[in-house]
Every structure is written in C-alpha cells, then in structure tokens.
Amino acid sequence: MIQLLVQSDDYGITPGVSAGIREGIQNGIIRNTGIFINMPCSYQAAQDIKNMDVCLGIDINYVCGKPVSDPKLIPHLVDENGDFYKSTDISQKHKIVSYENLITTFEIDPYPYHEIYLETENQVKRFIEIIGRLPEYIHPHSLLTPNTYKAAQKIAQKYGIYHSMDMMLHYPCLPTTFMGTKGSNLQDQIDIDITKHLLEDDLPVLKNNQTYYYIGHCGYIDYQLFEETTLTLRRIKDLQAMLDKDIISYIHNHDIKLITYKNLK
C-alpha cells in the first residue's frame, strides 16, 4: 500500500478559495486543509467547514491581511495601516543569503522572534475560539525563516499540535507540489497542467510501502484573491486536478490510501 497525504492550503483567504476547497473535500481527494484565521471571511469559512470530514489545521499567516495581535505589539510585521507586509515586499527589502530545507535565511531575519511568537500563538488561540478545538496541525504560509520556524515549533510543542514541517522534512513530496508556487506570472499559471503532471509524472513513480505528500492551493477565483496574492489562476488548476475522475480512479486502482495528519501522529 502507498500512503498519500493530500493537502490544500489557504482556506479562508477569500470566499472563492474557501468554496473551492470545500468542493475538493466533498467531491475530490483533499483530506487536509489549513485555515487563515485572520481574514475578513475567516469566521464564516470556519463555520462552513468545522463539521466536515476533513483534517482541519491552521496556516500561520504573516503576509496577508491584518494580524490577530495588537499591531503596536508587532511593529516589524505590519505597515502604517496595520496590514502585514507582503512576502514580495519582504523579499525585496531584505537580502536572502540561503534557502535550505524549505527555510529562507535572510541577512537579518525580518521577523523578530518575540513578535512572531506572539502572533503565532494568538492565531492559534483565535482558531480555538472560533472552531472550539485545537488545530489538527500547524503549517507555515509563504516565507518560512529561522524565527518563524522556531516560533511555530515552540507553539506546536506547547499545545500538542502536529507541525507540518516534521512531515515535510521526513517524507518525500510529489514534485508538482512546488511547481510554479513562487514567482510565477499569470501566463505560467494559465499554461500549467497540474492534472497531466500528476497523472504522467508523479503518481506512476510512487513506490509501495512509502508515504508521500502533495500540497496544493485549490480554490475558485474571486476579485479579493488578486488583492491578496500573486498565486491566483493556478488555484483553479489545482482544484481541477483534485476533482479529476482519472486521478481519483488511479488512486483507487493502485492501492493508494489517502491519509491525514492523524495517521502520522
């Protein structure tokens, strides 16, 4: 048997993305999703999903929308309007010295540890307040630096939550996971064929008695999405793949078990 953890990030970033992910859960192969708990639609998105049969985690978000914490307590994370700095702004303003094991190291970490720890914990507390239980896992969004990694690891240990990085550093991913998620322009996102890559390049090379993961960014596209992120059109391609009948049949016919973080604990 092959085990495959299929995850779709950014639930709650916009109503359209949230609706698309729910579609992928109900009629496709999505078994894990993490919620942005700090967005205008987060509360409604949480109500719409909290009783669904899915492993619901939290995507810790420092680059989109407003923080859960008092902006005065995290001055290095927000602009003059109290909004998080975008990841593109961070990358342009701070010199990157290395990228290893999914962690981006800057000459000076743009996220002071005490500020990032406070916001990480407050997002987890907000999740508990809205959902009524702990997240099934904690997952980094966008820029992962030594300080953001350390903060998430400490909070995960404090609350007894599975840290997705433990999986990502231990198990192999399907290569399509990271195809075009960073720096891709709109034409690249239009041209990419996620379904074809999964069927022809990824799924056929999976080995028996192994565990793999695939992380997508599914969703329907709405106007708000273009205000929040550059990862836009690819989301409908991800969702198309998660709903694809040939992919669903391949998984069923090749003894591939779709798992959640609960299976890894």
Tab-separated table of C-alpha atoms in Angstrom:
chain	number	residue	atom	x	y	z
A	1	MET	CA	0.000	0.000	0.000
A	2	ILE	CA	1.059	3.570	-0.723
A	3	GLN	CA	0.057	6.385	1.629
A	4	LEU	CA	-0.574	9.856	0.213
A	5	LEU	CA	-1.375	12.959	2.246
A	6	VAL	CA	-3.231	15.477	0.066
A	7	GLN	CA	-3.453	18.990	1.469
A	8	SER	CA	-4.836	22.270	0.143
A	9	ASP	CA	-3.574	25.442	1.788
A	10	ASP	CA	-5.044	28.920	2.344
A	11	TYR	CA	-8.594	28.021	3.340
A	12	GLY	CA	-10.271	31.246	4.466
A	13	ILE	CA	-8.133	33.639	2.437
A	14	THR	CA	-11.212	34.586	0.341
A	15	PRO	CA	-14.763	33.244	-0.046
A	16	GLY	CA	-13.969	31.859	-3.507
A	17	VAL	CA	-10.911	29.934	-2.396
A	18	SER	CA	-12.831	28.584	0.596
A	19	ALA	CA	-15.717	27.385	-1.575
A	20	GLY	CA	-13.322	25.681	-3.971
A	21	ILE	CA	-11.530	23.819	-1.196
A	22	ARG	CA	-14.834	22.607	0.242
A	23	GLU	CA	-15.730	21.319	-3.228
A	24	GLY	CA	-12.415	19.455	-3.340
A	25	ILE	CA	-13.136	17.890	0.046
A	26	GLN	CA	-16.675	16.816	-0.790
A	27	ASN	CA	-16.106	15.562	-4.330
A	28	GLY	CA	-12.350	15.161	-4.699
A	29	ILE	CA	-9.236	13.936	-2.926
A	30	ILE	CA	-8.487	16.777	-0.482
A	31	ARG	CA	-8.223	15.341	3.029
A	32	ASN	CA	-6.326	18.129	4.830
A	33	THR	CA	-6.648	21.907	4.776
A	34	GLY	CA	-5.360	24.777	6.892
A	35	ILE	CA	-7.335	27.918	7.605
A	36	PHE	CA	-6.203	31.537	7.542
A	37	ILE	CA	-7.757	32.641	10.807
A	38	ASN	CA	-7.126	36.397	10.420
A	39	MET	CA	-9.028	37.270	7.236
A	40	PRO	CA	-12.411	39.051	6.879
A	41	CYS	CA	-14.112	35.834	5.744
A	42	SER	CA	-12.343	33.543	8.241
A	43	TYR	CA	-15.244	33.279	10.688
A	44	GLN	CA	-17.802	32.285	8.050
A	45	ALA	CA	-15.327	29.956	6.377
A	46	ALA	CA	-14.750	28.268	9.738
A	47	GLN	CA	-18.473	27.753	10.308
A	48	ASP	CA	-18.825	26.255	6.830
A	49	ILE	CA	-16.095	23.651	7.348
A	50	LYS	CA	-15.809	22.806	11.031
A	51	ASN	CA	-18.233	19.872	10.839
A	52	MET	CA	-16.949	18.486	7.528
A	53	ASP	CA	-14.985	15.247	7.312
A	54	VAL	CA	-11.549	16.795	6.877
A	55	CYS	CA	-8.363	17.217	8.899
A	56	LEU	CA	-8.506	20.935	9.711
A	57	GLY	CA	-5.290	22.691	10.630
A	58	ILE	CA	-4.109	26.285	10.764
A	59	ASP	CA	-1.966	28.084	8.196
A	60	ILE	CA	0.050	30.599	10.194
A	61	ASN	CA	-0.097	33.743	8.104
A	62	TYR	CA	2.208	36.772	8.397
A	63	VAL	CA	1.898	38.173	4.878
A	64	CYS	CA	-1.777	38.685	4.137
A	65	GLY	CA	-4.478	40.789	5.805
A	66	LYS	CA	-4.319	42.165	9.340
A	67	PRO	CA	-2.830	40.446	12.391
A	68	VAL	CA	-4.743	38.947	15.275
A	69	SER	CA	-2.396	40.691	17.714
A	70	ASP	CA	-2.400	44.402	18.536
A	71	PRO	CA	-0.294	45.916	15.710
A	72	LYS	CA	1.526	48.074	18.264
A	73	LEU	CA	2.992	44.906	19.781
A	74	ILE	CA	4.337	43.607	16.456
A	75	PRO	CA	5.631	46.753	14.696
A	76	HIS	CA	8.100	44.908	12.453
A	77	LEU	CA	5.348	42.744	10.947
A	78	VAL	CA	2.933	45.450	9.804
A	79	ASP	CA	2.866	48.634	7.737
A	80	GLU	CA	1.476	52.048	8.700
A	81	ASN	CA	-2.075	50.789	8.068
A	82	GLY	CA	-1.680	47.813	10.369
A	83	ASP	CA	-1.556	45.321	7.484
A	84	PHE	CA	1.015	42.560	7.190
A	85	TYR	CA	3.875	43.276	4.816
A	86	LYS	CA	3.531	41.194	1.641
A	87	SER	CA	6.074	38.435	1.093
A	88	THR	CA	7.198	40.145	-2.124
A	89	ASP	CA	7.954	43.333	-0.163
A	90	ILE	CA	9.920	41.384	2.445
A	91	SER	CA	11.983	39.582	-0.198
A	92	GLN	CA	12.784	42.837	-1.996
A	93	LYS	CA	13.776	44.777	1.121
A	94	HIS	CA	15.857	42.097	2.850
A	95	LYS	CA	18.869	40.262	1.463
A	96	ILE	CA	18.442	36.496	1.170
A	97	VAL	CA	21.594	34.523	1.961
A	98	SER	CA	20.365	30.941	1.654
A	99	TYR	CA	17.411	28.640	1.058
A	100	GLU	CA	17.688	25.179	2.566
A	101	ASN	CA	15.197	22.619	3.893
A	102	LEU	CA	12.322	24.934	2.912
A	103	ILE	CA	13.699	27.716	5.160
A	104	THR	CA	14.707	31.101	3.745
A	105	THR	CA	17.553	32.708	5.669
A	106	PHE	CA	17.962	36.462	5.361
A	107	GLU	CA	20.987	38.525	6.312
A	108	ILE	CA	18.791	39.821	9.140
A	109	ASP	CA	15.632	37.857	9.888
A	110	PRO	CA	12.744	40.244	9.037
A	111	TYR	CA	10.588	38.619	11.708
A	112	PRO	CA	11.772	39.331	15.285
A	113	TYR	CA	11.261	36.172	17.303
A	114	HIS	CA	9.236	37.643	20.166
A	115	GLU	CA	6.834	39.346	17.735
A	116	ILE	CA	6.371	36.285	15.553
A	117	TYR	CA	5.879	34.045	18.588
A	118	LEU	CA	3.149	36.362	19.908
A	119	GLU	CA	1.271	36.459	16.600
A	120	THR	CA	1.620	32.705	16.064
A	121	GLU	CA	0.148	31.931	19.469
A	122	ASN	CA	-2.641	34.479	19.045
A	123	GLN	CA	-3.628	32.916	15.733
A	124	VAL	CA	-3.808	29.503	17.392
A	125	LYS	CA	-5.910	30.988	20.202
A	126	ARG	CA	-8.243	32.567	17.644
A	127	PHE	CA	-8.624	29.171	15.940
A	128	ILE	CA	-9.605	27.577	19.257
A	129	GLU	CA	-12.060	30.404	19.933
A	130	ILE	CA	-13.782	30.095	16.546
A	131	ILE	CA	-13.605	26.342	15.929
A	132	GLY	CA	-13.913	25.152	19.522
A	133	ARG	CA	-10.969	22.751	19.408
A	134	LEU	CA	-7.246	22.635	18.666
A	135	PRO	CA	-5.970	22.640	15.091
A	136	GLU	CA	-5.070	19.169	13.826
A	137	TYR	CA	-1.790	20.600	12.542
A	138	ILE	CA	0.127	23.860	12.260
A	139	HIS	CA	1.557	24.855	8.885
A	140	PRO	CA	3.715	27.784	7.696
A	141	HIS	CA	2.448	30.053	4.942
A	142	SER	CA	4.702	31.679	2.363
A	143	LEU	CA	8.008	32.873	3.828
A	144	LEU	CA	9.496	30.453	6.329
A	145	THR	CA	12.513	31.886	8.166
A	146	PRO	CA	14.511	30.531	11.113
A	147	ASN	CA	12.459	32.663	13.523
A	148	THR	CA	9.052	31.753	12.090
A	149	TYR	CA	10.037	28.078	12.058
A	150	LYS	CA	11.231	28.211	15.670
A	151	ALA	CA	8.079	30.020	16.824
A	152	ALA	CA	5.761	27.523	15.130
A	153	GLN	CA	7.760	24.619	16.548
A	154	LYS	CA	7.547	26.023	20.079
A	155	ILE	CA	3.801	26.690	19.813
A	156	ALA	CA	3.205	23.221	18.349
A	157	GLN	CA	5.032	21.672	21.299
A	158	LYS	CA	3.241	23.869	23.830
A	159	TYR	CA	-0.242	22.960	22.574
A	160	GLY	CA	0.494	19.411	21.432
A	161	ILE	CA	-0.199	20.174	17.756
A	162	TYR	CA	1.465	18.325	14.874
A	163	HIS	CA	3.880	20.600	12.985
A	164	SER	CA	3.613	20.002	9.240
A	165	MET	CA	7.324	20.687	8.812
A	166	ASP	CA	8.023	17.421	10.631
A	167	MET	CA	6.245	15.666	7.764
A	168	MET	CA	7.720	17.805	5.003
A	169	LEU	CA	11.297	17.206	6.157
A	170	HIS	CA	10.753	13.472	6.666
A	171	TYR	CA	8.610	12.265	3.751
A	172	PRO	CA	9.046	12.847	0.006
A	173	CYS	CA	6.643	15.129	-1.815
A	174	LEU	CA	5.092	14.764	-5.228
A	175	PRO	CA	7.267	17.075	-7.386
A	176	THR	CA	4.271	19.015	-8.694
A	177	THR	CA	3.762	20.335	-5.130
A	178	PHE	CA	6.297	23.127	-5.612
A	179	MET	CA	5.872	23.685	-9.340
A	180	GLY	CA	5.169	27.339	-10.013
A	181	THR	CA	4.121	28.335	-6.492
A	182	LYS	CA	6.725	31.095	-6.275
A	183	GLY	CA	7.273	33.907	-8.718
A	184	SER	CA	5.062	32.518	-11.452
A	185	ASN	CA	3.404	35.045	-13.732
A	186	LEU	CA	-0.170	34.792	-14.940
A	187	GLN	CA	0.782	33.174	-18.241
A	188	ASP	CA	2.723	30.450	-16.417
A	189	GLN	CA	-0.307	29.801	-14.242
A	190	ILE	CA	-2.546	29.590	-17.318
A	191	ASP	CA	-0.200	27.204	-19.128
A	192	ILE	CA	0.491	24.752	-16.311
A	193	ASP	CA	-1.411	21.448	-16.449
A	194	ILE	CA	-1.472	20.101	-12.898
A	195	THR	CA	-3.669	17.136	-13.818
A	196	LYS	CA	-1.281	15.997	-16.544
A	197	HIS	CA	1.785	16.346	-14.309
A	198	LEU	CA	0.177	14.319	-11.534
A	199	LEU	CA	-1.042	11.547	-13.843
A	200	GLU	CA	2.080	11.276	-16.001
A	201	ASP	CA	4.983	12.368	-13.789
A	202	ASP	CA	4.050	11.974	-10.123
A	203	LEU	CA	1.627	9.162	-9.390
A	204	PRO	CA	3.296	6.489	-11.597
A	205	VAL	CA	6.625	6.729	-9.735
A	206	LEU	CA	5.226	6.218	-6.228
A	207	LYS	CA	6.725	3.187	-4.502
A	208	ASN	CA	4.870	0.638	-2.426
A	209	ASN	CA	5.026	0.869	1.383
A	210	GLN	CA	6.025	4.530	1.210
A	211	THR	CA	4.345	7.722	2.446
A	212	TYR	CA	4.217	10.835	0.262
A	213	TYR	CA	2.575	14.239	0.406
A	214	TYR	CA	1.063	16.659	-2.085
A	215	ILE	CA	0.267	20.248	-1.125
A	216	GLY	CA	-1.895	22.276	-3.478
A	217	HIS	CA	-3.557	25.668	-3.395
A	218	CYS	CA	-7.065	24.987	-4.633
A	219	GLY	CA	-9.905	27.418	-4.981
A	220	TYR	CA	-12.345	29.306	-7.109
A	221	ILE	CA	-11.122	32.712	-8.217
A	222	ASP	CA	-12.712	35.894	-6.903
A	223	TYR	CA	-11.742	39.553	-7.034
A	224	GLN	CA	-10.425	39.607	-3.467
A	225	LEU	CA	-7.818	36.984	-4.342
A	226	PHE	CA	-5.989	39.331	-6.712
A	227	GLU	CA	-5.708	41.885	-3.904
A	228	GLU	CA	-4.076	39.400	-1.542
A	229	THR	CA	-1.664	37.226	-3.528
A	230	THR	CA	0.079	36.617	-6.845
A	231	LEU	CA	-0.914	32.935	-6.722
A	232	THR	CA	-4.296	33.219	-8.431
A	233	LEU	CA	-5.119	31.360	-11.643
A	234	ARG	CA	-3.167	28.267	-10.662
A	235	ARG	CA	-5.694	27.625	-7.896
A	236	ILE	CA	-8.421	26.597	-10.320
A	237	LYS	CA	-5.910	24.244	-11.999
A	238	ASP	CA	-5.134	22.677	-8.618
A	239	LEU	CA	-8.825	22.245	-7.895
A	240	GLN	CA	-9.424	20.720	-11.318
A	241	ALA	CA	-6.778	18.088	-10.537
A	242	MET	CA	-8.222	17.307	-7.113
A	243	LEU	CA	-11.621	16.671	-8.737
A	244	ASP	CA	-10.317	14.835	-11.801
A	245	LYS	CA	-12.006	11.463	-12.357
A	246	ASP	CA	-8.869	9.894	-13.861
A	247	ILE	CA	-6.798	10.858	-10.823
A	248	ILE	CA	-9.471	9.554	-8.458
A	249	SER	CA	-9.631	6.276	-10.419
A	250	TYR	CA	-5.833	5.956	-10.476
A	251	ILE	CA	-5.664	6.319	-6.698
A	252	HIS	CA	-8.425	3.742	-6.223
A	253	ASN	CA	-6.952	1.228	-8.686
A	254	HIS	CA	-3.357	1.422	-7.437
A	255	ASP	CA	-3.941	0.804	-3.739
A	256	ILE	CA	-3.127	4.374	-2.709
A	257	LYS	CA	-4.546	5.301	0.683
A	258	LEU	CA	-5.400	8.960	1.241
A	259	ILE	CA	-4.294	9.859	4.756
A	260	THR	CA	-4.393	12.808	7.159
A	261	TYR	CA	-2.047	14.162	9.797
A	262	LYS	CA	-3.892	11.976	12.285
A	263	ASN	CA	-2.270	8.959	10.610
A	264	LEU	CA	1.194	10.419	11.220
A	265	LYS	CA	0.859	11.118	14.938
